[in-house]
Each structure stands twice: as C-alpha cells, then as structure tokens.
mmCIF file of C-alpha atoms in Angstrom:
data_model
loop_
_atom_site.group_PDB
_atom_site.id
_atom_site.type_symbol
_atom_site.label_atom_id
_atom_site.label_comp_id
_atom_site.label_asym_id
_atom_site.label_seq_id
_atom_site.Cartn_x
_atom_site.Cartn_y
_atom_site.Cartn_z
ATOM 1 C CA MET A 2 17.376 0.920 -6.152
ATOM 2 C CA ALA A 3 16.193 4.635 -7.089
ATOM 3 C CA LYS A 4 19.484 5.695 -8.510
ATOM 4 C CA SER A 5 19.506 2.511 -10.999
ATOM 5 C CA ALA A 6 15.642 3.376 -11.505
ATOM 6 C CA GLY A 7 16.306 6.891 -12.423
ATOM 7 C CA LEU A 8 14.077 8.116 -9.640
ATOM 8 C CA ARG A 9 13.800 11.210 -8.146
ATOM 9 C CA VAL A 10 14.405 10.520 -4.262
ATOM 10 C CA ARG A 11 12.450 13.563 -1.710
ATOM 11 C CA VAL A 12 12.071 14.243 1.706
ATOM 12 C CA LEU A 13 8.444 14.294 3.086
ATOM 13 C CA THR A 14 9.470 14.883 6.167
ATOM 14 C CA GLU A 15 11.808 14.534 9.310
ATOM 15 C CA GLN A 16 10.500 12.704 12.148
ATOM 16 C CA ALA A 17 12.759 11.947 15.352
ATOM 17 C CA GLY A 18 15.953 13.022 13.227
ATOM 18 C CA GLU A 19 15.284 10.751 10.392
ATOM 19 C CA LYS A 20 14.104 11.733 7.036
ATOM 20 C CA ILE A 21 11.076 10.199 5.667
ATOM 21 C CA LEU A 22 11.405 9.735 2.147
ATOM 22 C CA TYR A 23 9.256 9.244 -1.151
ATOM 23 C CA LEU A 24 10.268 8.550 -4.397
ATOM 24 C CA GLU A 25 8.694 9.496 -7.909
ATOM 25 C CA SER A 26 9.365 8.864 -11.209
ATOM 26 C CA ALA A 27 10.154 11.638 -13.946
ATOM 27 C CA PRO A 28 7.148 13.713 -15.356
ATOM 28 C CA ALA A 29 5.271 11.414 -17.479
ATOM 29 C CA GLY A 30 2.840 14.065 -19.364
ATOM 30 C CA SER A 31 -0.408 13.745 -18.006
ATOM 31 C CA GLN A 32 0.040 9.937 -17.171
ATOM 32 C CA PRO A 33 -1.750 9.510 -13.623
ATOM 33 C CA LEU A 34 0.807 8.515 -10.981
ATOM 34 C CA VAL A 35 0.926 4.177 -9.531
ATOM 35 C CA TYR A 36 0.591 4.509 -6.029
ATOM 36 C CA LEU A 37 2.934 2.463 -3.997
ATOM 37 C CA SER A 38 3.621 2.072 0.011
ATOM 38 C CA THR A 39 4.500 0.610 2.922
ATOM 39 C CA GLY A 40 6.249 0.546 6.410
ATOM 40 C CA VAL A 41 3.137 2.353 8.033
ATOM 41 C CA HIS A 42 3.496 -0.328 10.677
ATOM 42 C CA GLY A 43 6.941 -1.438 11.998
ATOM 43 C CA ASP A 44 5.466 -4.547 12.987
ATOM 44 C CA GLU A 45 5.060 -5.576 9.548
ATOM 45 C CA ALA A 46 8.605 -6.447 7.782
ATOM 46 C CA GLY A 47 7.454 -8.559 4.904
ATOM 47 C CA SER A 48 5.652 -5.626 3.057
ATOM 48 C CA ALA A 49 8.568 -3.362 3.272
ATOM 49 C CA TRP A 50 10.975 -5.831 1.834
ATOM 50 C CA GLY A 51 8.280 -7.300 -0.681
ATOM 51 C CA LEU A 52 7.831 -3.827 -2.131
ATOM 52 C CA LEU A 53 12.064 -3.769 -2.499
ATOM 53 C CA ALA A 54 12.205 -7.206 -3.841
ATOM 54 C CA TRP A 55 9.694 -6.110 -6.292
ATOM 55 C CA ALA A 56 11.548 -3.028 -7.205
ATOM 56 C CA GLU A 57 14.823 -4.644 -7.300
ATOM 57 C CA ARG A 58 13.179 -6.973 -9.925
ATOM 58 C CA GLU A 59 11.439 -4.494 -11.857
ATOM 59 C CA ILE A 60 14.111 -1.598 -12.613
ATOM 60 C CA GLU A 61 13.136 -1.108 -16.223
ATOM 61 C CA GLN A 62 9.026 -0.705 -15.652
ATOM 62 C CA LEU A 63 10.325 1.606 -12.914
ATOM 63 C CA ARG A 64 11.859 3.452 -15.468
ATOM 64 C CA GLN A 65 8.920 3.516 -18.048
ATOM 65 C CA ARG A 66 5.975 4.298 -15.820
ATOM 66 C CA PRO A 67 4.947 6.791 -13.537
ATOM 67 C CA PHE A 68 5.455 6.014 -10.068
ATOM 68 C CA LEU A 69 4.759 7.566 -6.776
ATOM 69 C CA ILE A 70 6.215 5.607 -4.100
ATOM 70 C CA PHE A 71 6.242 5.654 -0.365
ATOM 71 C CA PRO A 72 8.713 3.170 0.757
ATOM 72 C CA CYS A 73 8.721 2.972 4.376
ATOM 73 C CA LEU A 74 6.448 5.972 6.201
ATOM 74 C CA ASN A 75 7.592 4.526 9.705
ATOM 75 C CA PRO A 76 10.918 3.649 9.818
ATOM 76 C CA VAL A 77 11.385 4.094 13.842
ATOM 77 C CA GLY A 78 8.824 1.337 14.153
ATOM 78 C CA LEU A 79 10.131 -0.975 11.457
ATOM 79 C CA ARG A 80 13.808 -1.193 13.460
ATOM 80 C CA MET A 81 11.925 -1.271 16.886
ATOM 81 C CA ASN A 82 9.024 -3.693 15.735
ATOM 82 C CA THR A 83 6.242 -1.942 16.577
ATOM 83 C CA ARG A 84 2.960 -1.105 14.820
ATOM 84 C CA ALA A 85 3.035 2.378 16.226
ATOM 85 C CA ASP A 86 5.472 5.396 15.427
ATOM 86 C CA HIS A 87 8.133 7.003 17.522
ATOM 87 C CA ARG A 88 5.205 9.129 19.563
ATOM 88 C CA GLY A 89 3.672 6.135 19.947
ATOM 89 C CA LEU A 90 0.931 6.586 17.556
ATOM 90 C CA ASP A 91 -1.126 4.462 14.800
ATOM 91 C CA ILE A 92 -0.497 6.292 11.560
ATOM 92 C CA ASN A 93 -3.167 4.380 9.977
ATOM 93 C CA ARG A 94 -5.400 6.110 11.888
ATOM 94 C CA ARG A 95 -4.726 9.797 11.501
ATOM 95 C CA PHE A 96 -4.215 9.951 7.313
ATOM 96 C CA HIS A 97 -7.352 12.713 7.611
ATOM 97 C CA LEU A 98 -5.259 14.842 9.802
ATOM 98 C CA ASP A 99 -4.339 17.729 8.268
ATOM 99 C CA ASP A 100 -2.036 18.892 11.519
ATOM 100 C CA ASP A 101 -0.227 15.719 11.984
ATOM 101 C CA GLU A 102 3.341 15.896 11.527
ATOM 102 C CA LEU A 103 3.642 13.180 8.826
ATOM 103 C CA CYS A 104 0.283 12.725 7.419
ATOM 104 C CA GLY A 105 -0.204 16.438 6.782
ATOM 105 C CA PRO A 106 2.467 16.760 4.417
ATOM 106 C CA TRP A 107 1.185 13.501 2.828
ATOM 107 C CA ARG A 108 -1.649 14.615 1.964
ATOM 108 C CA GLN A 109 -0.531 17.504 0.197
ATOM 109 C CA ILE A 110 1.636 15.369 -1.746
ATOM 110 C CA VAL A 111 -1.054 13.414 -2.684
ATOM 111 C CA ARG A 112 -3.896 16.261 -3.362
ATOM 112 C CA GLU A 113 -1.100 18.081 -6.129
ATOM 113 C CA ARG A 114 -1.052 14.837 -7.910
ATOM 114 C CA GLN A 115 -3.439 12.348 -10.119
ATOM 115 C CA LEU A 116 -3.337 8.912 -9.303
ATOM 116 C CA SER A 117 -4.281 5.618 -11.274
ATOM 117 C CA ILE A 118 -4.545 3.222 -8.424
ATOM 118 C CA GLY A 119 -3.389 2.995 -4.936
ATOM 119 C CA VAL A 120 -1.432 0.257 -3.095
ATOM 120 C CA CYS A 121 -1.104 -0.134 0.468
ATOM 121 C CA LEU A 122 1.291 -3.213 1.316
ATOM 122 C CA HIS A 123 0.583 -4.770 4.636
ATOM 123 C CA GLU A 124 0.636 -7.477 7.236
ATOM 124 C CA ASP A 125 -1.925 -9.103 9.776
ATOM 125 C CA TYR A 126 -0.931 -10.794 12.804
ATOM 126 C CA ASP A 127 -4.048 -12.807 13.327
ATOM 127 C CA ALA A 128 -4.471 -13.479 9.385
ATOM 128 C CA GLN A 129 -4.656 -16.968 8.299
ATOM 129 C CA GLY A 130 -3.747 -16.510 4.349
ATOM 130 C CA CYS A 131 -3.042 -13.532 2.462
ATOM 131 C CA TYR A 132 -6.533 -11.150 1.847
ATOM 132 C CA VAL A 133 -7.086 -8.026 -0.176
ATOM 133 C CA TYR A 134 -9.377 -5.355 0.869
ATOM 134 C CA GLU A 135 -10.496 -3.299 -2.282
ATOM 135 C CA LEU A 136 -11.946 0.530 -2.356
ATOM 136 C CA GLY A 137 -13.844 1.624 -5.410
ATOM 137 C CA HIS A 138 -17.019 1.816 -7.523
ATOM 138 C CA HIS A 139 -18.312 -1.766 -7.918
ATOM 139 C CA ARG A 140 -18.052 -1.596 -11.966
ATOM 140 C CA THR A 141 -14.049 -1.864 -11.831
ATOM 141 C CA ARG A 142 -13.379 -4.915 -10.130
ATOM 142 C CA HIS A 143 -9.596 -6.241 -9.817
ATOM 143 C CA SER A 144 -8.947 -8.164 -6.773
ATOM 144 C CA ASP A 145 -10.819 -11.236 -7.773
ATOM 145 C CA LEU A 146 -8.112 -11.545 -10.912
ATOM 146 C CA LEU A 147 -5.139 -10.046 -8.359
ATOM 147 C CA MET A 148 -5.735 -12.865 -5.859
ATOM 148 C CA ARG A 149 -5.243 -15.823 -8.146
ATOM 149 C CA TYR A 150 -1.640 -14.438 -9.782
ATOM 150 C CA CYS A 151 -0.604 -13.933 -5.826
ATOM 151 C CA THR A 152 -1.481 -16.923 -3.932
ATOM 152 C CA SER A 153 0.810 -19.609 -5.445
ATOM 153 C CA ARG A 154 3.076 -19.144 -1.820
ATOM 154 C CA ILE A 155 0.806 -18.788 0.398
ATOM 155 C CA ALA A 156 -3.041 -19.244 0.019
ATOM 156 C CA SER A 157 -5.749 -16.992 0.407
ATOM 157 C CA ASP A 158 -7.065 -16.858 3.878
ATOM 158 C CA PRO A 159 -10.513 -18.964 4.073
ATOM 159 C CA ARG A 160 -12.300 -16.857 6.744
ATOM 160 C CA ASN A 161 -15.969 -15.461 5.891
ATOM 161 C CA ARG A 162 -15.162 -12.084 8.133
ATOM 162 C CA ILE A 163 -11.669 -10.861 8.545
ATOM 163 C CA ASP A 164 -11.918 -7.676 10.907
ATOM 164 C CA GLY A 165 -15.700 -7.897 11.159
ATOM 165 C CA ARG A 166 -15.944 -7.462 7.258
ATOM 166 C CA LEU A 167 -17.636 -9.915 5.179
ATOM 167 C CA ALA A 168 -14.950 -11.519 2.877
ATOM 168 C CA ARG A 169 -14.806 -14.108 0.079
ATOM 169 C CA GLN A 170 -11.709 -16.056 -0.685
ATOM 170 C CA GLY A 171 -9.664 -13.744 0.887
ATOM 171 C CA ILE A 172 -10.894 -10.750 -1.029
ATOM 172 C CA ILE A 173 -12.948 -7.639 1.289
ATOM 173 C CA ARG A 174 -14.808 -5.120 -1.342
ATOM 174 C CA ARG A 175 -16.312 -2.052 -0.444
ATOM 175 C CA SER A 176 -17.654 0.986 -2.829
ATOM 176 C CA THR A 177 -18.603 3.199 0.268
ATOM 177 C CA ILE A 178 -16.290 4.137 3.600
ATOM 178 C CA PRO A 179 -17.050 2.449 6.518
ATOM 179 C CA PRO A 180 -18.891 4.403 8.833
ATOM 180 C CA ASP A 181 -17.684 2.971 12.490
ATOM 181 C CA LEU A 182 -13.858 3.382 11.763
ATOM 182 C CA PRO A 183 -11.817 4.728 14.741
ATOM 183 C CA GLY A 184 -9.124 6.926 12.337
ATOM 184 C CA LEU A 185 -8.932 6.812 8.689
ATOM 185 C CA PRO A 186 -6.617 4.388 7.352
ATOM 186 C CA GLU A 187 -4.320 5.879 4.372
ATOM 187 C CA ALA A 188 -6.160 3.475 1.130
ATOM 188 C CA VAL A 189 -9.327 5.368 2.513
ATOM 189 C CA VAL A 190 -7.947 8.922 2.563
ATOM 190 C CA LEU A 191 -6.269 8.016 -0.890
ATOM 191 C CA TRP A 192 -9.457 6.987 -2.044
ATOM 192 C CA GLN A 193 -11.420 10.079 -0.557
ATOM 193 C CA LEU A 194 -8.629 12.400 -2.359
ATOM 194 C CA GLY A 195 -9.675 11.131 -5.749
ATOM 195 C CA CYS A 196 -7.844 7.891 -6.325
ATOM 196 C CA PRO A 197 -10.541 5.931 -8.076
ATOM 197 C CA ILE A 198 -9.354 2.249 -6.367
ATOM 198 C CA THR A 199 -7.433 1.437 -3.410
ATOM 199 C CA LEU A 200 -6.115 -2.098 -2.671
ATOM 200 C CA THR A 201 -4.779 -3.132 0.977
ATOM 201 C CA PHE A 202 -2.833 -6.138 0.728
ATOM 202 C CA GLU A 203 -2.268 -8.168 3.354
ATOM 203 C CA THR A 204 -0.049 -11.173 4.096
ATOM 204 C CA PRO A 205 0.137 -13.119 7.574
ATOM 205 C CA SER A 206 2.953 -11.818 9.685
ATOM 206 C CA GLU A 207 3.326 -15.609 11.328
ATOM 207 C CA PHE A 208 4.438 -17.148 7.908
ATOM 208 C CA SER A 209 7.993 -17.397 6.576
ATOM 209 C CA LEU A 210 9.118 -13.975 5.854
ATOM 210 C CA ASP A 211 10.674 -15.311 2.713
ATOM 211 C CA GLU A 212 7.174 -16.375 1.190
ATOM 212 C CA ARG A 213 5.522 -13.249 2.842
ATOM 213 C CA VAL A 214 8.142 -11.245 1.171
ATOM 214 C CA GLN A 215 7.852 -12.948 -2.413
ATOM 215 C CA THR A 216 3.835 -13.038 -1.948
ATOM 216 C CA GLN A 217 3.746 -9.178 -1.707
ATOM 217 C CA ALA A 218 6.171 -8.742 -4.348
ATOM 218 C CA ASP A 219 4.055 -10.523 -6.600
ATOM 219 C CA PHE A 220 1.096 -8.682 -5.519
ATOM 220 C CA VAL A 221 2.464 -5.883 -6.923
ATOM 221 C CA THR A 222 3.212 -7.405 -9.927
ATOM 222 C CA ALA A 223 -0.378 -8.886 -10.458
ATOM 223 C CA VAL A 224 -1.279 -5.176 -9.922
ATOM 224 C CA LEU A 225 0.810 -3.508 -12.854
ATOM 225 C CA ARG A 226 -0.074 -6.439 -15.202
ATOM 226 C CA HIS A 227 -3.806 -6.720 -14.597
ATOM 227 C CA ALA A 228 -5.388 -3.533 -13.029
ATOM 228 C CA VAL A 229 -3.049 -0.920 -14.164
ATOM 229 C CA PRO A 230 -3.205 0.540 -18.292
ATOM 230 C CA ASN A 231 0.141 -0.048 -19.857
ATOM 231 C CA HIS A 232 1.276 3.193 -20.811
#
C-alpha cells in the first residue's frame, strides 16, 4: 500500500527484534500534516485493520495530501491480543516520557512537524456503540458532523458517561486536559505538542469485526472530508 501511494516508510525504533514503522507523504511545502495512528493497544484489532482498509481504498488521496501515519505502534501486542506491549506496559499512558524507548522517538518526530489534526484509532471492550473523544478549542467542533457520517453500521454509544466523562450521542468533548489521568495518552500529548485538535475514535471491540473495520475506515474518510482543509 505504501509503495502504491508513494509514501516513505521509515523506522521509528526497534523493539523485541521488530521494527516499528511510520509512513510519511512526500514533502508538501508548508502544509500541515494529517496525523493518523493505531495499534497502540494490541487487543483492538478493528482499529488497525480499519486504518489499512481506509488506506487501501484511498491511494490517490494518500498521494495528494500530506500525512504522518503510525500504522501499528504495538505489533507484538496485536499478535498476542494484549493491551500491553512486549514489556507489559500500556503505551497509551507513556507518551509524555522522553526516556521511553518508543514514546521518546515518537515525541521527537512529532515535535519536528506541524500537524493540522490528530486522529487516534482505538477500540473499547465496554463500549455499547462507537464514540469519539475530541480535544481542542470550543470554537472548532467537528465531532457532531463526523459521527453522522460514520454511524450507519454501528450506532453511537448511548451512555451519558463514558470512561467517567460526560458524553452526548457518543461525543466527549474537552478544551483542557483532565487532571486525573494516570499517565498521558497519545491524543493529549499531540495536543500539548501543538496539534490544534485531536480525535480519539473508539469502536466496540465485542461487535462484528467487519463492521468495526468499516466503521473505523468511515471515520477517517469523514475526517478528511469534513474536518481538514482540502489543499
């Protein structure tokens, strides 16, 4: 897929004898990059397959627009179907750590680039539908529109509280960082490092795999159509 789209494949780091890769578009002047990532938690396979499904059907868009893509940050966990990585650690609580063997190099890559939006794809064992966590300024709200375009297969999560946060029609929105986090996740650190808006999208991991994969792909499509300026 990367070869067909003309993406550069680079090595972020090597862990447990395996290369962790990231993909980047050819230089596009001063245009900010669209950040896409998945595979942070290995027991969330639908998100990793969803990003691949989206990429395979959007080769031309990958050629034309600027992207920074981390397609699988935890390949060992994905094979083992575990949330943690090969060290037994939850990567998504360590993105603030410069001395972490994975998150340190990741932080350096992100610091060196200007991003237009950050999209982090996940799944949730407890979810009753799909939902999105939007972190950004209140004047730039995207999730209401995005959820309308990606809930044809899986409805939005109906709960009023998700992960202890107030939710409405599958949307959790914040403009500040929650003070009670046990460690800083990817989306929060992206925002700290200058990304103006981050979207963490979750599908319910107990639902049909095919529906989850397609819903994840639909969400990325919706973001590119409705939340990112078309250069």
